[in-house]
Amino acid sequence: MEVDEPITHVPEKETAAMPSVDIMETTAQATRLAQEKLQESVQELTQLMIANAKGKVPMKAFKDNEAKQNLWKTTLLNLNGLGPMLKKEIKVPTNLPVLQLVSDKEINDRHPAFEMIDNFLEMFTIIMHQHHLDLNQHWETCIISSLQHSTTKCSWFKENLMAKGLSWQQAQETIKHQFGGAQTQSYYLEKLNSMESDRHENPVHFVERFSTCLHRAQVEDSVAYGSMLIRGLTKHHRSLVKQIKATHAATDPTYNLSINVAYVARVVPLLYIEDFDNDRNNRATRRATRFNNGSDTN
């Protein structure tokens, strides 16, 4: 089993001729490749151990694997040490967003809170682009400004992101894993349970808001969520709710339709338009009656 060659060696003449930005990009690529190679060698060791349990594996195979792992570990250490030396000093933007979500227990009122971690990452990316900063090179330096309001988040950053040689894509995945998922879902589930339409809100718009919230909660639609939606409509749209239930009761039972969010979202636009048209016709009839009686001043 041959040992892979290191990937950090670049001839001096070529290095001298390469612009600083290219060196940074090459270093980042080399770091990612070294991480992949190290992971491959770890997986290879697992396969060797499985094979050895079934039958004798030559000791040389284990020694070769150990040599490969040591090689890539050393390579990563060298590359991680090289990165800070190549980085140019940059001016960190002062308008970077603060990483705080509406679901956080403590929120700094001086800064906006994001509903989803994706919203924060999108804003961070836009601000970095605004200042012409390469995300793969400078995300680590800049994102500290977004975390420094929270000692907990700073500690997490130090343990999981700092000096790991991660690309921006890899960093985003790590951030999403930490600040998305169950934490975000809990917020949206609580929001669903307490949603009510406003007095003058178009019920179609309310149903759309509820459906969007359900989608962000990343849960499967059900009769339970349909009941929450109906409850949210009842206070200011009681007649519409009666129509929804009557329409469902009149539906052929062979279709086996349940009153979930999807069902309500389908029928409300139809029922509300009909209700609106009927109401408009009734108002027109009343105006005509008043006019005929000589009581309409318009």
PDB file of C-alpha atoms in Angstrom:
ATOM      1  CA  MET A   1       0.000   0.000   0.000  1.00  0.00           C
ATOM      2  CA  GLU A   2       1.627   3.200  -1.176  1.00  0.00           C
ATOM      3  CA  VAL A   3       1.696   6.322   0.971  1.00  0.00           C
ATOM      4  CA  ASP A   4       0.301   9.442  -0.714  1.00  0.00           C
ATOM      5  CA  GLU A   5       2.679  12.292  -1.326  1.00  0.00           C
ATOM      6  CA  PRO A   6       2.251  15.558   0.624  1.00  0.00           C
ATOM      7  CA  ILE A   7       0.341  18.286  -1.226  1.00  0.00           C
ATOM      8  CA  THR A   8       1.884  21.338   0.379  1.00  0.00           C
ATOM      9  CA  HIS A   9       5.065  21.558  -1.689  1.00  0.00           C
ATOM     10  CA  VAL A  10       5.115  24.403  -4.236  1.00  0.00           C
ATOM     11  CA  PRO A  11       8.374  25.285  -6.076  1.00  0.00           C
ATOM     12  CA  GLU A  12       9.831  28.563  -4.849  1.00  0.00           C
ATOM     13  CA  LYS A  13       9.835  30.217  -8.259  1.00  0.00           C
ATOM     14  CA  GLU A  14       6.175  29.431  -8.818  1.00  0.00           C
ATOM     15  CA  THR A  15       5.276  30.655  -5.335  1.00  0.00           C
ATOM     16  CA  ALA A  16       7.056  33.939  -5.871  1.00  0.00           C
ATOM     17  CA  ALA A  17       5.197  34.501  -9.133  1.00  0.00           C
ATOM     18  CA  MET A  18       1.743  33.768  -7.714  1.00  0.00           C
ATOM     19  CA  PRO A  19      -0.413  36.676  -6.468  1.00  0.00           C
ATOM     20  CA  SER A  20      -1.278  36.657  -2.772  1.00  0.00           C
ATOM     21  CA  VAL A  21      -4.951  35.925  -3.441  1.00  0.00           C
ATOM     22  CA  ASP A  22      -4.031  32.833  -5.484  1.00  0.00           C
ATOM     23  CA  ILE A  23      -1.834  31.555  -2.662  1.00  0.00           C
ATOM     24  CA  MET A  24      -4.728  31.934  -0.225  1.00  0.00           C
ATOM     25  CA  GLU A  25      -7.090  30.103  -2.555  1.00  0.00           C
ATOM     26  CA  THR A  26      -4.552  27.340  -3.186  1.00  0.00           C
ATOM     27  CA  THR A  27      -3.964  26.953   0.553  1.00  0.00           C
ATOM     28  CA  ALA A  28      -7.702  26.663   1.221  1.00  0.00           C
ATOM     29  CA  GLN A  29      -8.075  24.056  -1.514  1.00  0.00           C
ATOM     30  CA  ALA A  30      -5.077  22.117  -0.206  1.00  0.00           C
ATOM     31  CA  THR A  31      -6.550  22.180   3.305  1.00  0.00           C
ATOM     32  CA  ARG A  32      -9.879  20.812   2.110  1.00  0.00           C
ATOM     33  CA  LEU A  33      -8.123  18.075   0.120  1.00  0.00           C
ATOM     34  CA  ALA A  34      -5.970  17.127   3.113  1.00  0.00           C
ATOM     35  CA  GLN A  35      -9.090  16.874   5.286  1.00  0.00           C
ATOM     36  CA  GLU A  36     -10.717  14.606   2.713  1.00  0.00           C
ATOM     37  CA  LYS A  37      -7.606  12.417   2.494  1.00  0.00           C
ATOM     38  CA  LEU A  38      -7.397  12.125   6.276  1.00  0.00           C
ATOM     39  CA  GLN A  39     -11.061  11.135   6.424  1.00  0.00           C
ATOM     40  CA  GLU A  40     -10.484   8.534   3.704  1.00  0.00           C
ATOM     41  CA  SER A  41      -7.581   7.010   5.621  1.00  0.00           C
ATOM     42  CA  VAL A  42      -9.686   6.853   8.814  1.00  0.00           C
ATOM     43  CA  GLN A  43     -12.459   5.088   6.897  1.00  0.00           C
ATOM     44  CA  GLU A  44      -9.850   2.753   5.413  1.00  0.00           C
ATOM     45  CA  LEU A  45      -8.689   1.852   8.932  1.00  0.00           C
ATOM     46  CA  THR A  46     -12.281   0.974   9.829  1.00  0.00           C
ATOM     47  CA  GLN A  47     -12.485  -1.355   6.831  1.00  0.00           C
ATOM     48  CA  LEU A  48      -9.162  -2.960   7.763  1.00  0.00           C
ATOM     49  CA  MET A  49     -10.413  -3.660  11.282  1.00  0.00           C
ATOM     50  CA  ILE A  50     -13.621  -5.213   9.920  1.00  0.00           C
ATOM     51  CA  ALA A  51     -11.630  -7.337   7.482  1.00  0.00           C
ATOM     52  CA  ASN A  52      -9.215  -8.373  10.233  1.00  0.00           C
ATOM     53  CA  ALA A  53     -12.132  -9.625  12.333  1.00  0.00           C
ATOM     54  CA  LYS A  54     -13.115 -11.945   9.489  1.00  0.00           C
ATOM     55  CA  GLY A  55      -9.592 -13.034   8.588  1.00  0.00           C
ATOM     56  CA  LYS A  56      -5.920 -12.158   9.075  1.00  0.00           C
ATOM     57  CA  VAL A  57      -4.885  -8.788   7.587  1.00  0.00           C
ATOM     58  CA  PRO A  58      -1.129  -8.209   7.128  1.00  0.00           C
ATOM     59  CA  MET A  59       0.356  -5.901   9.761  1.00  0.00           C
ATOM     60  CA  LYS A  60       1.927  -3.888   6.932  1.00  0.00           C
ATOM     61  CA  ALA A  61      -1.550  -2.696   5.904  1.00  0.00           C
ATOM     62  CA  PHE A  62      -2.113  -1.203   9.366  1.00  0.00           C
ATOM     63  CA  LYS A  63       1.349   0.395   9.402  1.00  0.00           C
ATOM     64  CA  ASP A  64       0.796   1.916   5.965  1.00  0.00           C
ATOM     65  CA  ASN A  65      -2.546   3.299   7.090  1.00  0.00           C
ATOM     66  CA  GLU A  66      -0.987   4.802  10.212  1.00  0.00           C
ATOM     67  CA  ALA A  67       1.701   6.437   8.067  1.00  0.00           C
ATOM     68  CA  LYS A  68      -0.958   7.940   5.789  1.00  0.00           C
ATOM     69  CA  GLN A  69      -2.920   9.341   8.723  1.00  0.00           C
ATOM     70  CA  ASN A  70       0.222  10.877  10.225  1.00  0.00           C
ATOM     71  CA  LEU A  71       1.096  12.385   6.849  1.00  0.00           C
ATOM     72  CA  TRP A  72      -2.264  14.130   6.447  1.00  0.00           C
ATOM     73  CA  LYS A  73      -2.362  15.247  10.082  1.00  0.00           C
ATOM     74  CA  THR A  74       1.056  16.869   9.638  1.00  0.00           C
ATOM     75  CA  THR A  75      -0.047  18.416   6.359  1.00  0.00           C
ATOM     76  CA  LEU A  76      -3.110  19.940   8.002  1.00  0.00           C
ATOM     77  CA  LEU A  77      -1.039  21.350  10.855  1.00  0.00           C
ATOM     78  CA  ASN A  78       1.345  22.950   8.371  1.00  0.00           C
ATOM     79  CA  LEU A  79      -1.468  24.399   6.274  1.00  0.00           C
ATOM     80  CA  ASN A  80      -3.325  25.764   9.294  1.00  0.00           C
ATOM     81  CA  GLY A  81      -0.135  27.483  10.373  1.00  0.00           C
ATOM     82  CA  LEU A  82       0.418  28.859   6.881  1.00  0.00           C
ATOM     83  CA  GLY A  83      -3.026  30.435   6.587  1.00  0.00           C
ATOM     84  CA  PRO A  84      -2.619  33.266   9.144  1.00  0.00           C
ATOM     85  CA  MET A  85       0.737  34.266   7.603  1.00  0.00           C
ATOM     86  CA  LEU A  86      -0.837  34.670   4.168  1.00  0.00           C
ATOM     87  CA  LYS A  87      -3.936  36.549   5.255  1.00  0.00           C
ATOM     88  CA  LYS A  88      -3.856  40.256   4.589  1.00  0.00           C
ATOM     89  CA  GLU A  89      -5.101  42.599   7.258  1.00  0.00           C
ATOM     90  CA  ILE A  90      -8.636  43.614   6.349  1.00  0.00           C
ATOM     91  CA  LYS A  91     -11.126  46.136   7.620  1.00  0.00           C
ATOM     92  CA  VAL A  92     -14.021  44.247   9.170  1.00  0.00           C
ATOM     93  CA  PRO A  93     -17.356  45.785   8.063  1.00  0.00           C
ATOM     94  CA  THR A  94     -19.206  47.596  10.834  1.00  0.00           C
ATOM     95  CA  ASN A  95     -22.637  46.679   9.453  1.00  0.00           C
ATOM     96  CA  LEU A  96     -22.341  42.904   9.753  1.00  0.00           C
ATOM     97  CA  PRO A  97     -25.475  41.296  11.226  1.00  0.00           C
ATOM     98  CA  VAL A  98     -25.529  39.929  14.768  1.00  0.00           C
ATOM     99  CA  LEU A  99     -26.193  36.210  15.057  1.00  0.00           C
ATOM    100  CA  GLN A 100     -29.303  36.162  17.198  1.00  0.00           C
ATOM    101  CA  LEU A 101     -32.558  34.374  16.471  1.00  0.00           C
ATOM    102  CA  VAL A 102     -36.069  35.154  17.649  1.00  0.00           C
ATOM    103  CA  SER A 103     -35.957  31.787  19.407  1.00  0.00           C
ATOM    104  CA  ASP A 104     -32.921  32.791  21.523  1.00  0.00           C
ATOM    105  CA  LYS A 105     -33.564  33.087  25.258  1.00  0.00           C
ATOM    106  CA  GLU A 106     -31.629  36.362  25.472  1.00  0.00           C
ATOM    107  CA  ILE A 107     -31.878  38.976  22.712  1.00  0.00           C
ATOM    108  CA  ASN A 108     -29.988  42.249  22.353  1.00  0.00           C
ATOM    109  CA  ASP A 109     -32.703  44.782  21.512  1.00  0.00           C
ATOM    110  CA  ARG A 110     -30.223  47.048  19.744  1.00  0.00           C
ATOM    111  CA  HIS A 111     -29.916  44.523  16.919  1.00  0.00           C
ATOM    112  CA  PRO A 112     -32.553  42.726  14.847  1.00  0.00           C
ATOM    113  CA  ALA A 113     -33.237  39.056  15.534  1.00  0.00           C
ATOM    114  CA  PHE A 114     -33.619  36.656  12.619  1.00  0.00           C
ATOM    115  CA  GLU A 115     -36.442  34.155  12.336  1.00  0.00           C
ATOM    116  CA  MET A 116     -34.205  31.533  10.720  1.00  0.00           C
ATOM    117  CA  ILE A 117     -30.467  30.907  10.615  1.00  0.00           C
ATOM    118  CA  ASP A 118     -30.682  30.983   6.810  1.00  0.00           C
ATOM    119  CA  ASN A 119     -31.787  34.628   7.031  1.00  0.00           C
ATOM    120  CA  PHE A 120     -28.677  35.511   9.044  1.00  0.00           C
ATOM    121  CA  LEU A 121     -26.332  33.664   6.686  1.00  0.00           C
ATOM    122  CA  GLU A 122     -27.900  35.336   3.664  1.00  0.00           C
ATOM    123  CA  MET A 123     -27.482  38.800   5.195  1.00  0.00           C
ATOM    124  CA  PHE A 124     -23.884  38.035   6.240  1.00  0.00           C
ATOM    125  CA  THR A 125     -23.093  36.944   2.675  1.00  0.00           C
ATOM    126  CA  ILE A 126     -24.638  40.104   1.196  1.00  0.00           C
ATOM    127  CA  ILE A 127     -22.682  42.423   3.513  1.00  0.00           C
ATOM    128  CA  MET A 128     -19.415  40.619   2.745  1.00  0.00           C
ATOM    129  CA  HIS A 129     -20.152  40.992  -0.970  1.00  0.00           C
ATOM    130  CA  GLN A 130     -20.956  44.670  -0.465  1.00  0.00           C
ATOM    131  CA  HIS A 131     -17.446  45.221   0.914  1.00  0.00           C
ATOM    132  CA  HIS A 132     -15.793  43.058  -1.781  1.00  0.00           C
ATOM    133  CA  LEU A 133     -14.524  40.524   0.761  1.00  0.00           C
ATOM    134  CA  ASP A 134     -13.914  36.937  -0.321  1.00  0.00           C
ATOM    135  CA  LEU A 135     -15.992  34.687   1.919  1.00  0.00           C
ATOM    136  CA  ASN A 136     -13.681  31.674   1.757  1.00  0.00           C
ATOM    137  CA  GLN A 137     -10.735  33.817   2.857  1.00  0.00           C
ATOM    138  CA  HIS A 138     -12.285  36.205   5.363  1.00  0.00           C
ATOM    139  CA  TRP A 139     -15.461  34.689   6.828  1.00  0.00           C
ATOM    140  CA  GLU A 140     -13.636  33.515   9.944  1.00  0.00           C
ATOM    141  CA  THR A 141     -12.156  36.929  10.715  1.00  0.00           C
ATOM    142  CA  CYS A 142     -15.433  38.752  10.117  1.00  0.00           C
ATOM    143  CA  ILE A 143     -17.963  36.440  11.730  1.00  0.00           C
ATOM    144  CA  ILE A 144     -16.438  37.066  15.163  1.00  0.00           C
ATOM    145  CA  SER A 145     -18.116  40.497  15.026  1.00  0.00           C
ATOM    146  CA  SER A 146     -21.454  38.731  14.652  1.00  0.00           C
ATOM    147  CA  LEU A 147     -20.850  36.559  17.722  1.00  0.00           C
ATOM    148  CA  GLN A 148     -19.047  38.805  20.196  1.00  0.00           C
ATOM    149  CA  HIS A 149     -22.297  39.855  21.914  1.00  0.00           C
ATOM    150  CA  SER A 150     -22.606  36.322  23.327  1.00  0.00           C
ATOM    151  CA  THR A 151     -19.926  34.539  25.336  1.00  0.00           C
ATOM    152  CA  THR A 152     -21.747  31.249  24.709  1.00  0.00           C
ATOM    153  CA  LYS A 153     -21.635  31.701  20.944  1.00  0.00           C
ATOM    154  CA  CYS A 154     -17.987  32.812  21.088  1.00  0.00           C
ATOM    155  CA  SER A 155     -17.051  29.665  23.012  1.00  0.00           C
ATOM    156  CA  TRP A 156     -18.922  27.544  20.485  1.00  0.00           C
ATOM    157  CA  PHE A 157     -17.106  29.315  17.633  1.00  0.00           C
ATOM    158  CA  LYS A 158     -13.722  28.622  19.240  1.00  0.00           C
ATOM    159  CA  GLU A 159     -14.515  24.926  19.639  1.00  0.00           C
ATOM    160  CA  ASN A 160     -16.151  24.272  16.275  1.00  0.00           C
ATOM    161  CA  LEU A 161     -15.056  26.845  13.688  1.00  0.00           C
ATOM    162  CA  MET A 162     -11.867  28.643  14.662  1.00  0.00           C
ATOM    163  CA  ALA A 163      -8.681  27.579  12.828  1.00  0.00           C
ATOM    164  CA  LYS A 164     -10.351  24.538  11.265  1.00  0.00           C
ATOM    165  CA  GLY A 165      -9.453  25.532   7.697  1.00  0.00           C
ATOM    166  CA  LEU A 166     -13.118  25.421   6.670  1.00  0.00           C
ATOM    167  CA  SER A 167     -14.499  26.878   3.476  1.00  0.00           C
ATOM    168  CA  TRP A 168     -17.503  29.190   3.767  1.00  0.00           C
ATOM    169  CA  GLN A 169     -19.766  26.381   2.574  1.00  0.00           C
ATOM    170  CA  GLN A 170     -18.455  24.046   5.280  1.00  0.00           C
ATOM    171  CA  ALA A 171     -18.770  26.778   7.905  1.00  0.00           C
ATOM    172  CA  GLN A 172     -22.385  27.435   6.906  1.00  0.00           C
ATOM    173  CA  GLU A 173     -23.259  23.757   7.271  1.00  0.00           C
ATOM    174  CA  THR A 174     -21.759  23.715  10.770  1.00  0.00           C
ATOM    175  CA  ILE A 175     -23.613  26.902  11.749  1.00  0.00           C
ATOM    176  CA  LYS A 176     -26.921  25.590  10.371  1.00  0.00           C
ATOM    177  CA  HIS A 177     -26.497  22.338  12.278  1.00  0.00           C
ATOM    178  CA  GLN A 178     -25.966  24.246  15.533  1.00  0.00           C
ATOM    179  CA  PHE A 179     -28.526  27.048  15.240  1.00  0.00           C
ATOM    180  CA  GLY A 180     -31.164  25.499  12.994  1.00  0.00           C
ATOM    181  CA  GLY A 181     -33.094  22.275  13.480  1.00  0.00           C
ATOM    182  CA  ALA A 182     -34.892  21.728  16.777  1.00  0.00           C
ATOM    183  CA  GLN A 183     -34.260  25.241  18.089  1.00  0.00           C
ATOM    184  CA  THR A 184     -35.900  26.881  15.077  1.00  0.00           C
ATOM    185  CA  GLN A 185     -38.652  24.271  14.926  1.00  0.00           C
ATOM    186  CA  SER A 186     -39.639  24.891  18.549  1.00  0.00           C
ATOM    187  CA  TYR A 187     -40.103  28.603  17.835  1.00  0.00           C
ATOM    188  CA  TYR A 188     -42.367  28.018  14.836  1.00  0.00           C
ATOM    189  CA  LEU A 189     -44.447  25.375  16.600  1.00  0.00           C
ATOM    190  CA  GLU A 190     -45.153  27.815  19.423  1.00  0.00           C
ATOM    191  CA  LYS A 191     -45.986  30.480  16.864  1.00  0.00           C
ATOM    192  CA  LEU A 192     -48.436  28.176  15.059  1.00  0.00           C
ATOM    193  CA  ASN A 193     -50.236  27.407  18.305  1.00  0.00           C
ATOM    194  CA  SER A 194     -50.821  31.091  19.068  1.00  0.00           C
ATOM    195  CA  MET A 195     -51.559  32.521  15.604  1.00  0.00           C
ATOM    196  CA  GLU A 196     -54.809  34.461  15.146  1.00  0.00           C
ATOM    197  CA  SER A 197     -56.005  36.527  12.216  1.00  0.00           C
ATOM    198  CA  ASP A 198     -56.240  40.278  12.778  1.00  0.00           C
ATOM    199  CA  ARG A 199     -59.638  41.937  12.793  1.00  0.00           C
ATOM    200  CA  HIS A 200     -59.284  43.450   9.313  1.00  0.00           C
ATOM    201  CA  GLU A 201     -56.904  40.864   7.857  1.00  0.00           C
ATOM    202  CA  ASN A 202     -57.890  39.128   4.649  1.00  0.00           C
ATOM    203  CA  PRO A 203     -58.425  35.489   5.701  1.00  0.00           C
ATOM    204  CA  VAL A 204     -56.663  34.295   2.547  1.00  0.00           C
ATOM    205  CA  HIS A 205     -53.561  36.190   3.659  1.00  0.00           C
ATOM    206  CA  PHE A 206     -53.811  34.716   7.153  1.00  0.00           C
ATOM    207  CA  VAL A 207     -53.993  31.184   5.743  1.00  0.00           C
ATOM    208  CA  GLU A 208     -50.891  31.943   3.651  1.00  0.00           C
ATOM    209  CA  ARG A 209     -49.066  33.203   6.758  1.00  0.00           C
ATOM    210  CA  PHE A 210     -50.023  30.085   8.675  1.00  0.00           C
ATOM    211  CA  SER A 211     -48.954  27.803   5.806  1.00  0.00           C
ATOM    212  CA  THR A 212     -45.584  29.563   5.552  1.00  0.00           C
ATOM    213  CA  CYS A 213     -45.021  29.148   9.284  1.00  0.00           C
ATOM    214  CA  LEU A 214     -45.921  25.448   9.038  1.00  0.00           C
ATOM    215  CA  HIS A 215     -43.431  25.010   6.198  1.00  0.00           C
ATOM    216  CA  ARG A 216     -40.672  26.692   8.213  1.00  0.00           C
ATOM    217  CA  ALA A 217     -41.416  24.435  11.174  1.00  0.00           C
ATOM    218  CA  GLN A 218     -40.605  21.502   8.869  1.00  0.00           C
ATOM    219  CA  VAL A 219     -43.383  19.305  10.210  1.00  0.00           C
ATOM    220  CA  GLU A 220     -45.898  17.186   8.339  1.00  0.00           C
ATOM    221  CA  ASP A 221     -49.350  18.667   7.773  1.00  0.00           C
ATOM    222  CA  SER A 222     -52.129  17.073   9.821  1.00  0.00           C
ATOM    223  CA  VAL A 223     -55.653  17.542  11.183  1.00  0.00           C
ATOM    224  CA  ALA A 224     -54.121  18.952  14.381  1.00  0.00           C
ATOM    225  CA  TYR A 225     -52.524  21.844  12.487  1.00  0.00           C
ATOM    226  CA  GLY A 226     -55.736  22.252  10.501  1.00  0.00           C
ATOM    227  CA  SER A 227     -57.572  22.692  13.814  1.00  0.00           C
ATOM    228  CA  MET A 228     -55.049  25.341  14.880  1.00  0.00           C
ATOM    229  CA  LEU A 229     -55.658  27.201  11.624  1.00  0.00           C
ATOM    230  CA  ILE A 230     -59.451  26.996  12.017  1.00  0.00           C
ATOM    231  CA  ARG A 231     -59.118  28.267  15.586  1.00  0.00           C
ATOM    232  CA  GLY A 232     -57.015  31.200  14.366  1.00  0.00           C
ATOM    233  CA  LEU A 233     -59.724  32.139  11.854  1.00  0.00           C
ATOM    234  CA  THR A 234     -62.718  31.728  14.165  1.00  0.00           C
ATOM    235  CA  LYS A 235     -62.564  34.978  16.159  1.00  0.00           C
ATOM    236  CA  HIS A 236     -62.926  37.393  13.222  1.00  0.00           C
ATOM    237  CA  HIS A 237     -64.160  35.081  10.442  1.00  0.00           C
ATOM    238  CA  ARG A 238     -66.730  32.879  12.155  1.00  0.00           C
ATOM    239  CA  SER A 239     -69.056  32.652   9.136  1.00  0.00           C
ATOM    240  CA  LEU A 240     -66.171  31.593   6.899  1.00  0.00           C
ATOM    241  CA  VAL A 241     -65.232  28.831   9.343  1.00  0.00           C
ATOM    242  CA  LYS A 242     -68.833  27.570   9.238  1.00  0.00           C
ATOM    243  CA  GLN A 243     -68.634  27.487   5.434  1.00  0.00           C
ATOM    244  CA  ILE A 244     -65.367  25.525   5.551  1.00  0.00           C
ATOM    245  CA  LYS A 245     -66.915  22.898   7.817  1.00  0.00           C
ATOM    246  CA  ALA A 246     -70.126  22.771   5.774  1.00  0.00           C
ATOM    247  CA  THR A 247     -68.162  22.338   2.550  1.00  0.00           C
ATOM    248  CA  HIS A 248     -66.173  19.503   4.086  1.00  0.00           C
ATOM    249  CA  ALA A 249     -69.335  17.821   5.389  1.00  0.00           C
ATOM    250  CA  ALA A 250     -70.894  17.999   1.914  1.00  0.00           C
ATOM    251  CA  THR A 251     -67.849  16.438   0.238  1.00  0.00           C
ATOM    252  CA  ASP A 252     -68.168  12.874  -1.027  1.00  0.00           C
ATOM    253  CA  PRO A 253     -66.758  10.711   1.829  1.00  0.00           C
ATOM    254  CA  THR A 254     -65.053   8.408  -0.689  1.00  0.00           C
ATOM    255  CA  TYR A 255     -62.472  11.164  -1.204  1.00  0.00           C
ATOM    256  CA  ASN A 256     -61.485  10.750   2.455  1.00  0.00           C
ATOM    257  CA  LEU A 257     -60.466  14.412   2.820  1.00  0.00           C
ATOM    258  CA  SER A 258     -59.444  15.688   6.239  1.00  0.00           C
ATOM    259  CA  ILE A 259     -59.499  19.302   7.370  1.00  0.00           C
ATOM    260  CA  ASN A 260     -55.761  19.857   7.445  1.00  0.00           C
ATOM    261  CA  VAL A 261     -53.910  23.035   6.482  1.00  0.00           C
ATOM    262  CA  ALA A 262     -53.693  22.054   2.817  1.00  0.00           C
ATOM    263  CA  TYR A 263     -57.480  21.550   2.647  1.00  0.00           C
ATOM    264  CA  VAL A 264     -58.222  24.910   4.266  1.00  0.00           C
ATOM    265  CA  ALA A 265     -55.706  26.618   1.959  1.00  0.00           C
ATOM    266  CA  ARG A 266     -57.544  25.173  -1.060  1.00  0.00           C
ATOM    267  CA  VAL A 267     -61.109  26.089  -0.080  1.00  0.00           C
ATOM    268  CA  VAL A 268     -60.699  29.453   1.668  1.00  0.00           C
ATOM    269  CA  PRO A 269     -59.837  31.467  -1.486  1.00  0.00           C
ATOM    270  CA  LEU A 270     -62.956  30.049  -3.198  1.00  0.00           C
ATOM    271  CA  LEU A 271     -65.306  30.499  -0.255  1.00  0.00           C
ATOM    272  CA  TYR A 272     -64.044  33.969   0.638  1.00  0.00           C
ATOM    273  CA  ILE A 273     -64.459  35.229  -2.944  1.00  0.00           C
ATOM    274  CA  GLU A 274     -68.017  33.915  -3.017  1.00  0.00           C
ATOM    275  CA  ASP A 275     -68.733  35.435   0.371  1.00  0.00           C
ATOM    276  CA  PHE A 276     -67.208  38.753  -0.730  1.00  0.00           C
ATOM    277  CA  ASP A 277     -69.248  38.779  -3.965  1.00  0.00           C
ATOM    278  CA  ASN A 278     -72.468  37.976  -2.090  1.00  0.00           C
ATOM    279  CA  ASP A 279     -71.768  40.719   0.413  1.00  0.00           C
ATOM    280  CA  ARG A 280     -71.036  43.183  -2.380  1.00  0.00           C
ATOM    281  CA  ASN A 281     -74.274  42.238  -4.170  1.00  0.00           C
ATOM    282  CA  ASN A 282     -76.213  42.655  -0.935  1.00  0.00           C
ATOM    283  CA  ARG A 283     -74.746  46.127  -0.432  1.00  0.00           C
ATOM    284  CA  ALA A 284     -75.639  47.042  -4.020  1.00  0.00           C
ATOM    285  CA  THR A 285     -79.211  45.836  -3.467  1.00  0.00           C
ATOM    286  CA  ARG A 286     -79.495  47.890  -0.272  1.00  0.00           C
ATOM    287  CA  ARG A 287     -78.193  50.998  -2.064  1.00  0.00           C
ATOM    288  CA  ALA A 288     -80.701  50.479  -4.896  1.00  0.00           C
ATOM    289  CA  THR A 289     -83.527  50.108  -2.390  1.00  0.00           C
ATOM    290  CA  ARG A 290     -82.510  53.298  -0.587  1.00  0.00           C
ATOM    291  CA  PHE A 291     -82.285  55.109  -3.924  1.00  0.00           C
ATOM    292  CA  ASN A 292     -85.739  53.941  -4.992  1.00  0.00           C
ATOM    293  CA  ASN A 293     -87.096  55.089  -1.646  1.00  0.00           C
ATOM    294  CA  GLY A 294     -85.451  58.450  -2.138  1.00  0.00           C
ATOM    295  CA  SER A 295     -83.122  58.036   0.857  1.00  0.00           C
ATOM    296  CA  ASP A 296     -79.792  57.753  -1.024  1.00  0.00           C
ATOM    297  CA  THR A 297     -78.102  61.128  -1.102  1.00  0.00           C
ATOM    298  CA  ASN A 298     -75.262  60.033  -3.463  1.00  0.00           C
TER     299      ASN A 298
END
